[in-house]
Tab-separated table of N, CA and C in Angstrom:
chain	number	residue	atom	x	y	z
J	184	UNK	N	-81.967	92.808	-105.647
J	184	UNK	CA	-80.695	92.786	-106.335
J	184	UNK	C	-79.762	93.668	-105.337
J	185	UNK	N	-80.251	94.844	-104.929
J	185	UNK	CA	-79.522	95.560	-103.985
J	185	UNK	C	-79.050	94.852	-102.778
J	186	UNK	N	-80.072	93.947	-102.248
J	186	UNK	CA	-79.729	93.024	-101.110
J	186	UNK	C	-78.700	92.069	-101.404
J	187	UNK	N	-78.652	91.517	-102.596
J	187	UNK	CA	-77.783	90.525	-103.009
J	187	UNK	C	-76.391	91.136	-103.113
J	188	UNK	N	-76.214	92.359	-103.583
J	188	UNK	CA	-74.886	92.918	-103.554
J	188	UNK	C	-74.365	93.198	-102.200
J	189	UNK	N	-75.348	93.832	-101.422
J	189	UNK	CA	-74.952	94.144	-100.005
J	189	UNK	C	-74.459	92.693	-99.247
J	190	UNK	N	-75.283	91.744	-99.579
J	190	UNK	CA	-74.901	90.374	-98.905
J	190	UNK	C	-73.447	89.941	-99.454
J	191	UNK	N	-73.252	90.118	-100.732
J	191	UNK	CA	-71.975	89.704	-101.312
J	191	UNK	C	-70.869	90.575	-100.672
J	192	UNK	N	-71.011	91.957	-100.578
J	192	UNK	CA	-69.987	92.818	-99.925
J	192	UNK	C	-69.762	92.427	-98.500
J	193	UNK	N	-70.960	92.056	-97.688
J	193	UNK	CA	-70.746	91.620	-96.381
J	193	UNK	C	-69.997	90.368	-96.278
J	194	UNK	N	-70.233	89.361	-97.245
J	194	UNK	CA	-69.613	88.121	-97.086
J	194	UNK	C	-68.200	88.330	-97.438
J	195	UNK	N	-67.769	89.102	-98.469
J	195	UNK	CA	-66.294	89.476	-98.792
J	195	UNK	C	-65.558	90.208	-97.588
J	196	UNK	N	-66.399	90.994	-96.877
J	196	UNK	CA	-65.802	91.585	-95.727
J	196	UNK	C	-65.539	90.667	-94.550
J	197	UNK	N	-66.513	89.735	-94.362
J	197	UNK	CA	-66.231	88.697	-93.307
J	197	UNK	C	-65.120	87.879	-93.475
J	198	UNK	N	-64.959	87.365	-94.968
J	198	UNK	CA	-63.970	86.598	-95.321
J	198	UNK	C	-62.530	87.250	-95.121
J	199	UNK	N	-62.490	88.537	-95.456
J	199	UNK	CA	-61.291	89.444	-95.295
J	199	UNK	C	-61.019	89.466	-93.856
J	200	UNK	N	-61.933	89.696	-93.081
J	200	UNK	CA	-61.735	89.818	-91.513
J	200	UNK	C	-61.072	88.479	-90.969
J	201	UNK	N	-61.722	87.487	-91.305
J	201	UNK	CA	-61.370	86.085	-90.933
J	201	UNK	C	-59.959	85.786	-91.296
J	202	UNK	N	-59.575	86.274	-92.642
J	202	UNK	CA	-58.279	85.975	-93.140
J	202	UNK	C	-57.330	86.773	-92.278
J	203	UNK	N	-57.641	87.984	-91.859
J	203	UNK	CA	-56.690	88.915	-91.249
J	203	UNK	C	-56.541	88.356	-89.876
J	204	UNK	N	-57.617	87.772	-89.237
J	204	UNK	CA	-57.584	87.233	-87.955
J	204	UNK	C	-56.649	86.004	-87.866
J	205	UNK	N	-56.818	85.154	-88.899
J	205	UNK	CA	-56.074	84.100	-89.033
J	205	UNK	C	-54.528	84.347	-89.334
J	206	UNK	N	-54.287	85.433	-90.019
J	206	UNK	CA	-52.966	85.729	-90.317
J	206	UNK	C	-52.219	86.201	-89.112
J	207	UNK	N	-52.956	86.772	-88.155
J	207	UNK	CA	-52.441	87.138	-86.974
J	207	UNK	C	-51.981	85.937	-85.976
J	208	UNK	N	-52.607	84.926	-86.290
J	208	UNK	CA	-52.395	83.663	-85.418
J	208	UNK	C	-51.234	82.808	-86.000
J	209	UNK	N	-50.025	83.205	-85.865
J	209	UNK	CA	-48.858	82.692	-86.557
J	209	UNK	C	-48.464	81.332	-85.744
J	210	UNK	N	-48.189	80.312	-86.361
J	210	UNK	CA	-47.867	79.035	-85.730
J	210	UNK	C	-46.402	78.739	-86.231
J	211	UNK	N	-45.584	78.447	-85.195
J	211	UNK	CA	-44.252	77.891	-85.515
J	211	UNK	C	-43.980	76.676	-84.807
J	212	UNK	N	-42.793	76.092	-85.102
J	212	UNK	CA	-42.476	74.907	-84.513
J	212	UNK	C	-40.937	74.838	-84.195
J	213	UNK	N	-40.546	74.018	-83.254
J	213	UNK	CA	-39.167	73.867	-82.903
J	213	UNK	C	-39.004	72.475	-82.459
J	214	UNK	N	-37.612	72.064	-82.538
J	214	UNK	CA	-37.352	70.717	-81.995
J	214	UNK	C	-36.503	70.974	-80.665
J	215	UNK	N	-37.246	71.118	-79.554
J	215	UNK	CA	-36.729	71.677	-78.396
J	215	UNK	C	-35.664	70.545	-77.792
J	216	UNK	N	-35.885	69.319	-78.074
J	216	UNK	CA	-34.814	68.497	-77.657
J	216	UNK	C	-33.521	68.485	-78.304
J	217	UNK	N	-33.620	68.791	-79.598
J	217	UNK	CA	-32.237	69.072	-80.462
J	217	UNK	C	-31.555	70.275	-79.996
J	218	UNK	N	-32.409	71.385	-79.708
J	218	UNK	CA	-31.724	72.642	-79.074
J	218	UNK	C	-31.113	72.362	-77.782
J	219	UNK	N	-31.954	71.628	-76.959
J	219	UNK	CA	-31.412	71.264	-75.485
J	219	UNK	C	-30.038	70.420	-75.528
J	220	UNK	N	-30.007	69.534	-76.558
J	220	UNK	CA	-28.876	68.680	-76.570
J	220	UNK	C	-27.727	69.244	-77.158
J	221	UNK	N	-27.780	70.412	-77.944
J	221	UNK	CA	-26.728	71.077	-78.473
J	221	UNK	C	-26.119	72.240	-77.773
J	222	UNK	N	-26.656	72.469	-76.478
J	222	UNK	CA	-26.116	73.492	-75.660
J	222	UNK	C	-24.863	73.048	-75.064
J	223	UNK	N	-23.967	73.950	-74.895
J	223	UNK	CA	-22.651	73.787	-74.130
J	223	UNK	C	-22.986	73.127	-72.774
J	224	UNK	N	-24.009	73.644	-72.130
J	224	UNK	CA	-24.269	73.209	-70.773
J	224	UNK	C	-24.727	71.855	-70.726
J	225	UNK	N	-25.358	71.290	-71.824
J	225	UNK	CA	-25.884	69.903	-71.858
J	225	UNK	C	-24.747	68.970	-71.964
J	226	UNK	N	-23.696	69.301	-72.754
J	226	UNK	CA	-22.560	68.517	-72.984
J	226	UNK	C	-21.690	68.525	-71.721
J	227	UNK	N	-21.499	69.644	-71.006
J	227	UNK	CA	-20.885	69.635	-69.663
J	227	UNK	C	-21.585	68.681	-68.557
J	228	UNK	N	-22.849	68.921	-68.544
J	228	UNK	CA	-23.808	68.112	-67.596
J	228	UNK	C	-23.730	66.726	-67.940
J	229	UNK	N	-23.604	66.335	-69.159
J	229	UNK	CA	-23.506	64.893	-69.636
J	229	UNK	C	-22.188	64.287	-69.185
J	230	UNK	N	-21.091	64.992	-69.405
J	230	UNK	CA	-19.845	64.576	-68.910
J	230	UNK	C	-19.736	64.466	-67.400
J	231	UNK	N	-20.369	65.388	-66.748
J	231	UNK	CA	-20.357	65.207	-65.161
J	231	UNK	C	-21.298	63.968	-64.817
J	232	UNK	N	-22.370	63.751	-65.489
J	232	UNK	CA	-23.149	62.541	-65.090
J	232	UNK	C	-22.325	61.467	-65.471
J	233	UNK	N	-21.693	61.334	-66.523
J	233	UNK	CA	-20.956	60.173	-66.942
J	233	UNK	C	-19.776	59.869	-65.812
J	234	UNK	N	-19.105	60.818	-65.445
J	234	UNK	CA	-18.100	60.609	-64.412
J	234	UNK	C	-18.619	60.199	-63.203
J	235	UNK	N	-19.817	60.725	-62.655
J	235	UNK	CA	-20.482	60.060	-61.584
J	235	UNK	C	-21.026	58.781	-61.617
J	236	UNK	N	-21.653	58.494	-62.762
J	236	UNK	CA	-22.018	57.050	-63.123
J	236	UNK	C	-20.966	56.039	-63.140
J	237	UNK	N	-19.852	56.383	-63.793
J	237	UNK	CA	-18.695	55.593	-63.881
J	237	UNK	C	-18.184	55.366	-62.469
J	238	UNK	N	-17.972	56.321	-61.560
J	238	UNK	CA	-17.546	56.206	-60.282
J	238	UNK	C	-18.365	55.005	-59.388
J	239	UNK	N	-19.744	55.330	-59.583
J	239	UNK	CA	-20.798	54.454	-58.910
J	239	UNK	C	-20.621	53.012	-59.384
J	240	UNK	N	-20.491	52.888	-60.708
J	240	UNK	CA	-20.356	51.547	-61.337
J	240	UNK	C	-19.104	50.821	-60.838
J	241	UNK	N	-17.921	51.585	-60.674
J	241	UNK	CA	-16.794	50.972	-60.158
J	241	UNK	C	-17.053	50.533	-58.729
J	242	UNK	N	-17.619	51.296	-58.040
J	242	UNK	CA	-17.921	50.972	-56.598
J	242	UNK	C	-18.746	49.627	-56.626
J	243	UNK	N	-19.830	49.542	-57.423
J	243	UNK	CA	-20.621	48.367	-57.465
J	243	UNK	C	-19.824	47.268	-57.967
J	244	UNK	N	-18.940	47.401	-58.949
J	244	UNK	CA	-18.169	46.368	-59.426
J	244	UNK	C	-17.250	45.740	-58.522
J	245	UNK	N	-16.656	46.589	-57.514
J	245	UNK	CA	-15.756	46.151	-56.551
J	245	UNK	C	-16.685	45.264	-55.503
J	246	UNK	N	-17.765	45.758	-55.248
J	246	UNK	CA	-18.593	44.847	-54.343
J	246	UNK	C	-19.086	43.661	-54.915
J	247	UNK	N	-19.199	43.653	-56.090
J	247	UNK	CA	-19.615	42.322	-56.864
J	247	UNK	C	-18.463	41.460	-56.868
J	248	UNK	N	-17.204	41.897	-56.981
J	248	UNK	CA	-15.993	41.083	-56.906
J	248	UNK	C	-15.804	40.519	-55.662
J	249	UNK	N	-16.087	41.265	-54.564
J	249	UNK	CA	-16.098	40.615	-53.293
J	249	UNK	C	-17.102	39.647	-53.054
J	250	UNK	N	-18.167	39.718	-53.509
J	250	UNK	CA	-19.401	38.895	-53.388
J	250	UNK	C	-18.930	37.560	-54.130
J	251	UNK	N	-18.486	37.685	-55.318
J	251	UNK	CA	-18.039	36.599	-56.138
J	251	UNK	C	-16.967	35.902	-55.398
J	252	UNK	N	-15.901	36.528	-54.800
J	252	UNK	CA	-14.933	35.761	-54.156
J	252	UNK	C	-15.451	35.072	-52.888
J	253	UNK	N	-16.551	35.516	-52.213
J	253	UNK	CA	-17.170	34.882	-51.102
J	253	UNK	C	-17.850	33.599	-51.628
J	254	UNK	N	-18.538	33.693	-52.711
J	254	UNK	CA	-19.247	32.643	-53.266
J	254	UNK	C	-18.207	31.486	-53.629
J	255	UNK	N	-17.023	31.896	-54.325
J	255	UNK	CA	-16.043	30.954	-54.681
J	255	UNK	C	-15.573	30.292	-53.486
J	256	UNK	N	-15.288	30.924	-52.372
J	256	UNK	CA	-14.790	30.332	-51.120
J	256	UNK	C	-15.801	29.352	-50.620
J	257	UNK	N	-17.089	29.710	-50.711
J	257	UNK	CA	-18.033	28.860	-50.212
J	257	UNK	C	-18.192	27.539	-50.997
J	258	UNK	N	-17.985	27.735	-52.271
J	258	UNK	CA	-18.098	26.631	-53.224
J	258	UNK	C	-16.741	25.694	-52.875
J	259	UNK	N	-15.638	26.231	-52.662
J	259	UNK	CA	-14.536	25.465	-52.370
J	259	UNK	C	-14.505	24.702	-51.102
J	260	UNK	N	-15.022	25.472	-50.092
J	260	UNK	CA	-15.271	24.759	-48.811
J	260	UNK	C	-16.245	23.502	-48.919
J	261	UNK	N	-17.321	23.692	-49.674
J	261	UNK	CA	-18.383	22.734	-49.947
J	261	UNK	C	-17.594	21.513	-50.724
J	262	UNK	N	-16.928	21.791	-51.741
J	262	UNK	CA	-16.177	20.777	-52.391
J	262	UNK	C	-15.250	19.914	-51.515
J	263	UNK	N	-14.621	20.535	-50.589
J	263	UNK	CA	-13.618	19.847	-49.699
J	263	UNK	C	-14.298	19.323	-48.414
J	264	UNK	N	-15.463	19.376	-48.455
J	264	UNK	CA	-16.311	18.814	-47.254
J	264	UNK	C	-16.272	17.309	-47.311
J	265	UNK	N	-16.144	16.734	-46.167
J	265	UNK	CA	-15.965	15.269	-45.955
J	265	UNK	C	-16.752	14.943	-44.557
J	266	UNK	N	-16.766	13.627	-44.431
J	266	UNK	CA	-17.511	13.164	-43.086
J	266	UNK	C	-16.708	13.574	-42.010
J	267	UNK	N	-15.350	13.559	-42.139
J	267	UNK	CA	-14.556	14.010	-40.977
J	267	UNK	C	-14.652	15.530	-40.488
J	268	UNK	N	-14.923	16.275	-41.618
J	268	UNK	CA	-14.844	17.759	-41.321
J	268	UNK	C	-16.266	18.429	-41.545
J	269	UNK	N	-17.365	17.443	-41.752
J	269	UNK	CA	-18.668	17.863	-42.036
J	269	UNK	C	-19.278	18.975	-41.169
J	270	UNK	N	-19.151	18.720	-39.768
J	270	UNK	CA	-19.666	19.667	-38.836
J	270	UNK	C	-19.103	20.996	-38.862
J	271	UNK	N	-17.751	21.026	-39.009
J	271	UNK	CA	-17.060	22.376	-38.993
J	271	UNK	C	-17.360	23.085	-40.252
J	272	UNK	N	-17.231	22.460	-41.395
J	272	UNK	CA	-17.453	22.981	-42.718
J	272	UNK	C	-18.906	23.431	-42.781
J	273	UNK	N	-19.943	22.708	-42.326
J	273	UNK	CA	-21.304	23.245	-42.385
J	273	UNK	C	-21.341	24.499	-41.535
J	274	UNK	N	-20.785	24.470	-40.439
J	274	UNK	CA	-20.955	25.864	-39.716
J	274	UNK	C	-20.363	26.881	-40.404
J	275	UNK	N	-19.241	26.742	-41.075
J	275	UNK	CA	-18.456	27.705	-41.775
J	275	UNK	C	-19.370	28.159	-42.967
J	276	UNK	N	-19.870	27.198	-43.715
J	276	UNK	CA	-20.869	27.371	-44.715
J	276	UNK	C	-21.993	28.209	-44.330
J	277	UNK	N	-22.542	27.902	-43.179
J	277	UNK	CA	-23.711	28.635	-42.709
J	277	UNK	C	-23.355	30.065	-42.436
J	278	UNK	N	-22.254	30.403	-41.958
J	278	UNK	CA	-21.718	31.697	-41.674
J	278	UNK	C	-21.514	32.535	-42.960
J	279	UNK	N	-20.706	31.722	-43.940
J	279	UNK	CA	-20.505	32.252	-45.255
J	279	UNK	C	-21.899	32.579	-45.900
J	280	UNK	N	-22.833	31.812	-45.761
J	280	UNK	CA	-24.209	31.938	-46.457
J	280	UNK	C	-24.850	33.199	-45.858
J	281	UNK	N	-24.845	33.493	-44.673
J	281	UNK	CA	-25.363	34.592	-44.058
J	281	UNK	C	-24.531	35.937	-44.561
J	282	UNK	N	-23.204	35.744	-44.527
J	282	UNK	CA	-22.433	36.937	-45.083
J	282	UNK	C	-22.800	37.299	-46.473
J	283	UNK	N	-22.890	36.277	-47.318
J	283	UNK	CA	-23.165	36.490	-48.765
J	283	UNK	C	-24.693	37.077	-48.804
J	284	UNK	N	-25.550	36.596	-48.026
J	284	UNK	CA	-26.894	37.232	-48.196
J	284	UNK	C	-26.824	38.691	-47.698
J	285	UNK	N	-26.207	39.042	-46.620
J	285	UNK	CA	-25.995	40.378	-46.158
J	285	UNK	C	-25.377	41.321	-47.257
J	286	UNK	N	-24.271	40.639	-47.922
J	286	UNK	CA	-23.526	41.362	-48.889
J	286	UNK	C	-24.499	41.720	-50.101
J	287	UNK	N	-25.218	40.675	-50.573
J	287	UNK	CA	-26.149	40.876	-51.480
J	287	UNK	C	-27.145	42.025	-51.237
J	288	UNK	N	-27.729	42.002	-50.069
J	288	UNK	CA	-28.669	43.022	-49.666
J	288	UNK	C	-27.979	44.365	-49.690
J	289	UNK	N	-26.673	44.554	-49.259
J	289	UNK	CA	-26.018	45.689	-49.196
J	289	UNK	C	-25.674	46.218	-50.545
J	290	UNK	N	-25.416	45.297	-51.540
J	290	UNK	CA	-25.242	45.557	-52.916
J	290	UNK	C	-26.472	46.157	-53.538
J	291	UNK	N	-27.565	45.529	-53.246
J	291	UNK	CA	-28.891	46.139	-53.861
J	291	UNK	C	-29.045	47.411	-53.217
J	292	UNK	N	-28.860	47.759	-51.954
J	292	UNK	CA	-29.026	49.005	-51.171
J	292	UNK	C	-28.079	50.033	-51.925
J	293	UNK	N	-26.911	49.593	-51.997
J	293	UNK	CA	-25.943	50.533	-52.707
J	293	UNK	C	-26.359	50.926	-54.170
J	294	UNK	N	-26.791	49.886	-54.880
J	294	UNK	CA	-27.188	50.194	-56.313
J	294	UNK	C	-28.428	51.004	-56.300
J	295	UNK	N	-29.292	50.945	-55.403
J	295	UNK	CA	-30.579	51.792	-55.260
J	295	UNK	C	-30.108	53.204	-54.980
J	296	UNK	N	-29.289	53.397	-54.030
J	296	UNK	CA	-28.833	54.669	-53.699
J	296	UNK	C	-28.048	55.362	-54.863
J	297	UNK	N	-27.183	54.545	-55.527
J	297	UNK	CA	-26.437	55.131	-56.649
J	297	UNK	C	-27.385	55.643	-57.737
J	298	UNK	N	-28.373	54.770	-58.040
J	298	UNK	CA	-29.447	55.237	-59.143
J	298	UNK	C	-30.050	56.518	-58.574
J	299	UNK	N	-30.475	56.598	-57.373
J	299	UNK	CA	-31.109	57.793	-56.921
J	299	UNK	C	-30.231	58.925	-56.930
J	300	UNK	N	-28.872	58.881	-56.570
J	300	UNK	CA	-27.916	59.882	-56.673
J	300	UNK	C	-27.697	60.364	-58.120
J	301	UNK	N	-27.688	59.446	-59.034
J	301	UNK	CA	-27.472	59.921	-60.401
J	301	UNK	C	-28.681	60.484	-60.909
J	302	UNK	N	-29.864	59.983	-60.561
J	302	UNK	CA	-31.030	60.713	-61.054
J	302	UNK	C	-31.184	62.047	-60.530
J	303	UNK	N	-30.861	62.289	-59.286
J	303	UNK	CA	-31.007	63.504	-58.513
J	303	UNK	C	-30.108	64.603	-59.232
J	304	UNK	N	-28.795	64.117	-59.394
J	304	UNK	CA	-27.689	65.019	-60.005
J	304	UNK	C	-28.218	65.233	-61.556
J	305	UNK	N	-28.614	64.341	-62.211
J	305	UNK	CA	-29.317	64.606	-63.634
J	305	UNK	C	-30.278	65.666	-63.517
J	306	UNK	N	-31.213	65.598	-62.594
J	306	UNK	CA	-32.368	66.628	-62.402
J	306	UNK	C	-31.735	67.945	-61.994
J	307	UNK	N	-30.841	67.895	-61.122
J	307	UNK	CA	-30.045	69.103	-60.744
J	307	UNK	C	-29.371	69.827	-61.877
J	308	UNK	N	-28.747	69.160	-62.729
J	308	UNK	CA	-27.946	69.569	-63.786
J	308	UNK	C	-28.928	70.096	-65.086
J	309	UNK	N	-29.907	69.234	-65.216
J	309	UNK	CA	-30.672	69.473	-66.537
J	309	UNK	C	-31.705	70.627	-66.400
J	310	UNK	N	-32.290	70.639	-65.232
J	310	UNK	CA	-33.360	71.581	-64.966
J	310	UNK	C	-33.089	72.964	-65.489
J	311	UNK	N	-31.830	73.538	-64.961
J	311	UNK	CA	-31.634	74.863	-65.465
J	311	UNK	C	-31.404	75.022	-66.955
J	312	UNK	N	-30.993	73.979	-67.632
J	312	UNK	CA	-30.824	73.996	-69.035
J	312	UNK	C	-32.055	73.996	-69.681
J	313	UNK	N	-33.020	73.209	-69.225
J	313	UNK	CA	-34.448	73.232	-69.727
J	313	UNK	C	-34.965	74.567	-69.639
J	314	UNK	N	-34.905	75.216	-68.534
J	314	UNK	CA	-35.472	76.598	-68.252
J	314	UNK	C	-34.827	77.559	-69.176
J	315	UNK	N	-33.558	77.488	-69.367
J	315	UNK	CA	-32.893	78.317	-70.349
J	315	UNK	C	-33.335	78.237	-71.713
J	316	UNK	N	-33.454	76.944	-72.284
J	316	UNK	CA	-34.132	76.666	-73.561
J	316	UNK	C	-35.445	77.235	-73.781
J	317	UNK	N	-36.371	76.944	-72.758
J	317	UNK	CA	-37.745	77.365	-72.764
J	317	UNK	C	-37.888	78.905	-72.749
J	318	UNK	N	-36.875	79.506	-72.105
J	318	UNK	CA	-37.048	80.965	-72.111
J	318	UNK	C	-36.597	81.529	-73.395
J	319	UNK	N	-35.586	80.864	-73.961
J	319	UNK	CA	-35.181	81.325	-75.325
J	319	UNK	C	-36.263	81.153	-76.425
J	320	UNK	N	-37.025	79.974	-76.198
J	320	UNK	CA	-38.047	79.651	-77.192
J	320	UNK	C	-39.099	80.750	-77.016
J	321	UNK	N	-39.489	81.101	-75.631
J	321	UNK	CA	-40.484	82.098	-75.477
J	321	UNK	C	-40.116	83.558	-76.034
J	322	UNK	N	-38.947	83.795	-75.771
J	322	UNK	CA	-38.433	85.075	-76.268
J	322	UNK	C	-38.461	85.202	-77.874
J	323	UNK	N	-38.017	84.050	-78.583
J	323	UNK	CA	-38.120	84.142	-79.954
J	323	UNK	C	-39.547	84.181	-80.432
J	324	UNK	N	-40.486	83.487	-79.861
J	324	UNK	CA	-41.785	83.369	-80.209
J	324	UNK	C	-42.634	84.905	-79.988
J	325	UNK	N	-42.133	85.555	-78.862
J	325	UNK	CA	-42.633	86.840	-78.676
J	325	UNK	C	-42.123	87.779	-79.609
J	326	UNK	N	-40.747	87.774	-80.030
J	326	UNK	CA	-40.231	88.582	-80.897
J	326	UNK	C	-40.863	88.550	-82.267
J	327	UNK	N	-41.092	87.296	-82.659
J	327	UNK	CA	-41.624	87.097	-84.168
J	327	UNK	C	-43.070	87.037	-84.032
J	328	UNK	N	-43.783	87.363	-82.927
J	328	UNK	CA	-45.197	87.469	-82.809
J	328	UNK	C	-45.994	86.151	-83.224
J	329	UNK	N	-45.452	84.917	-82.783
J	329	UNK	CA	-46.033	83.726	-82.908
J	329	UNK	C	-47.204	83.628	-81.848
J	330	UNK	N	-48.288	83.017	-82.147
J	330	UNK	CA	-49.316	82.737	-81.302
J	330	UNK	C	-49.057	81.333	-80.622
J	331	UNK	N	-48.563	80.376	-81.385
J	331	UNK	CA	-48.322	79.037	-80.936
J	331	UNK	C	-47.048	78.560	-81.409
J	332	UNK	N	-46.168	77.781	-80.596
J	332	UNK	CA	-45.078	77.131	-81.010
J	332	UNK	C	-45.160	75.646	-80.571
J	333	UNK	N	-45.181	74.761	-81.597
J	333	UNK	CA	-45.241	73.381	-81.364
J	333	UNK	C	-43.846	72.771	-81.338
J	334	UNK	N	-43.631	71.691	-80.365
J	334	UNK	CA	-42.475	71.057	-80.231
J	334	UNK	C	-42.674	69.811	-81.140
J	335	UNK	N	-41.936	69.828	-82.217
J	335	UNK	CA	-42.100	68.629	-83.145
J	335	UNK	C	-41.511	67.423	-82.618
J	336	UNK	N	-40.605	67.553	-81.682
J	336	UNK	CA	-40.014	66.305	-81.059
J	336	UNK	C	-41.175	65.461	-80.195
J	337	UNK	N	-41.989	66.298	-79.556
J	337	UNK	CA	-42.932	65.676	-78.552
J	337	UNK	C	-44.309	65.800	-79.085
J	338	UNK	N	-44.635	66.839	-80.003
J	338	UNK	CA	-45.889	67.070	-80.556
J	338	UNK	C	-46.778	68.004	-79.477
J	339	UNK	N	-46.096	68.471	-78.531
J	339	UNK	CA	-46.789	69.273	-77.525
J	339	UNK	C	-46.734	70.834	-77.928
J	340	UNK	N	-47.712	71.594	-77.465
J	340	UNK	CA	-47.670	72.971	-77.595
J	340	UNK	C	-46.821	73.541	-76.456
J	341	UNK	N	-45.770	74.225	-76.839
J	341	UNK	CA	-44.834	74.705	-75.664
J	341	UNK	C	-44.907	76.247	-75.487
J	342	UNK	N	-45.522	76.830	-76.327
J	342	UNK	CA	-45.797	78.201	-76.188
J	342	UNK	C	-47.143	78.622	-76.924
J	343	UNK	N	-47.915	79.371	-76.168
J	343	UNK	CA	-49.221	79.972	-76.721
J	343	UNK	C	-49.471	81.334	-76.128
J	344	UNK	N	-49.989	82.066	-76.936
J	344	UNK	CA	-50.347	83.381	-76.549
J	344	UNK	C	-51.786	83.727	-76.957
J	345	UNK	N	-52.721	83.831	-76.016
J	345	UNK	CA	-53.950	83.981	-76.420
J	345	UNK	C	-54.753	82.818	-77.071
J	346	UNK	N	-55.657	83.143	-78.037
J	346	UNK	CA	-56.285	81.932	-78.664
J	346	UNK	C	-57.597	81.829	-77.943
J	347	UNK	N	-58.410	81.016	-78.468
J	347	UNK	CA	-59.823	80.733	-77.859
J	347	UNK	C	-59.854	79.339	-77.338
J	348	UNK	N	-60.209	79.223	-76.015
J	348	UNK	CA	-60.330	77.933	-75.367
J	348	UNK	C	-61.644	77.381	-75.712
J	349	UNK	N	-61.733	76.111	-76.518
J	349	UNK	CA	-62.855	75.597	-76.872
J	349	UNK	C	-63.357	74.558	-75.936
J	350	UNK	N	-62.716	74.313	-74.835
J	350	UNK	CA	-63.020	73.150	-73.902
J	350	UNK	C	-64.597	73.298	-73.569
J	351	UNK	N	-65.096	74.441	-73.124
J	351	UNK	CA	-66.541	74.414	-72.824
J	351	UNK	C	-67.488	74.107	-73.977
J	352	UNK	N	-67.069	74.467	-75.092
J	352	UNK	CA	-67.966	74.031	-76.224
J	352	UNK	C	-67.861	72.555	-76.478
J	353	UNK	N	-66.663	71.914	-76.295
J	353	UNK	CA	-66.568	70.443	-76.640
J	353	UNK	C	-67.254	69.723	-75.564
J	354	UNK	N	-67.158	70.223	-74.288
J	354	UNK	CA	-67.994	69.646	-73.336
J	354	UNK	C	-69.482	69.557	-73.553
J	355	UNK	N	-70.025	70.736	-73.914
J	355	UNK	CA	-71.447	70.928	-74.387
J	355	UNK	C	-71.766	69.912	-75.457
J	356	UNK	N	-70.829	69.890	-76.421
J	356	UNK	CA	-71.139	68.816	-77.620
J	356	UNK	C	-71.147	67.418	-77.038
J	357	UNK	N	-70.383	67.119	-75.987
J	357	UNK	CA	-70.375	65.769	-75.556
J	357	UNK	C	-71.512	65.500	-74.344
J	358	UNK	N	-72.090	66.589	-74.091
J	358	UNK	CA	-73.134	66.419	-72.958
J	358	UNK	C	-72.358	66.431	-71.635
J	359	UNK	N	-71.257	66.974	-71.344
J	359	UNK	CA	-70.546	67.026	-70.169
J	359	UNK	C	-70.972	68.274	-69.489
J	360	UNK	N	-71.221	68.264	-68.311
J	360	UNK	CA	-71.466	69.455	-67.455
J	360	UNK	C	-70.354	69.907	-66.697
């Protein structure tokens, strides 16, 4: 009977210790993307990216217009082609065809460079904002003594302090060395 009482007291003590340990492992969550998109810096960066993107789009549209005009000129020459001017028109069409191909290649190149420029500018503008948001999340997590912060937008753990890594135990369970 004495052993039974000691066992019960020990069990209650273990449960109490486990409860205290679990209470210390606070878990919070945040929608980091929502916070990110509501910063004033994000709005400013988005406006800058739109301005750059619009400028590149206008540049591409003007190149497309020139290309369309060349195509229209080639079609018109082809329509006016006759037996009398066949040799001359064919030579002109061949030259126009080469010009059109070169312009198409230039258009593709300019389009690729424009996408790269916009992507680079986006990274340049957004990276500091992401850092600022992550620093704020980390600061709040530390202030409020959270062990883990989950990003509900992505499902990722974006902050953790301590905890136990069970990777080795899972590997053993699966027979992985």
